């Protein structure tokens, strides 16, 4: 493979890859909003998130990505975070931002993020994003010094318009920092098969082969290629093994700069 980020996992025969990465041939990458599995997913998503990301190994994996914030000086900066969750990366912050904007399509998640910022005395504001199919961000050109995005780029389909918007709202020389799961890699696929896929089977009537490809339409290989095309790479590392091989790792964390 000639890719800068070669990945073997999702290229396995369909019988195997569909179990690890969703049946993309059958269900595609765009969610069917009228599908019964999708409707059930929307109702149980928060339960899934807290059971699989806040507890057990999921928490350890997520925290590994958050450490990249030690590479970013937030002192006096205006920062935007898209899909902030509970902002667990605050413990790794370098400096206090002047203002922190959090944006999400889920009001409950925004409320939780806002509570965390208040507790830490961070000056902040919240923006509820539209669920309509548009990547347009409701911010001015070059408004932010830093944009933060953890575990969200794998969800955004198509990805390119969102990266274009991220670049638009960043000032020249601004920083885009965050992390993504090594989606499409063998280790990630097997890990999910043994954990969150099992949770869906045991706790819902959802067909994981649908939800996996609808929730994670973008593979890490493609995300990193797109980031390279839109920004200048400053830092990239993998966890847990460090070697720049998607298949053997679970998280890729990055810092890019607007050209």
GROMACS .gro file of C-alpha atoms in nm, residues 25 38 60 139 148 174 218 238:
model
    8
   25UNK     CA    1  -2.125  -0.258   0.159
   38UNK     CA    2  -3.097   0.434   1.447
   60UNK     CA    3  -0.815   0.463   2.972
  139UNK     CA    4  -1.854   3.173   1.384
  148UNK     CA    5  -0.998   2.132   1.989
  174UNK     CA    6  -0.377   2.891   1.474
  218UNK     CA    7  -1.440   0.775   0.860
  238UNK     CA    8   0.001   0.692   1.858
   0.00000   0.00000   0.00000
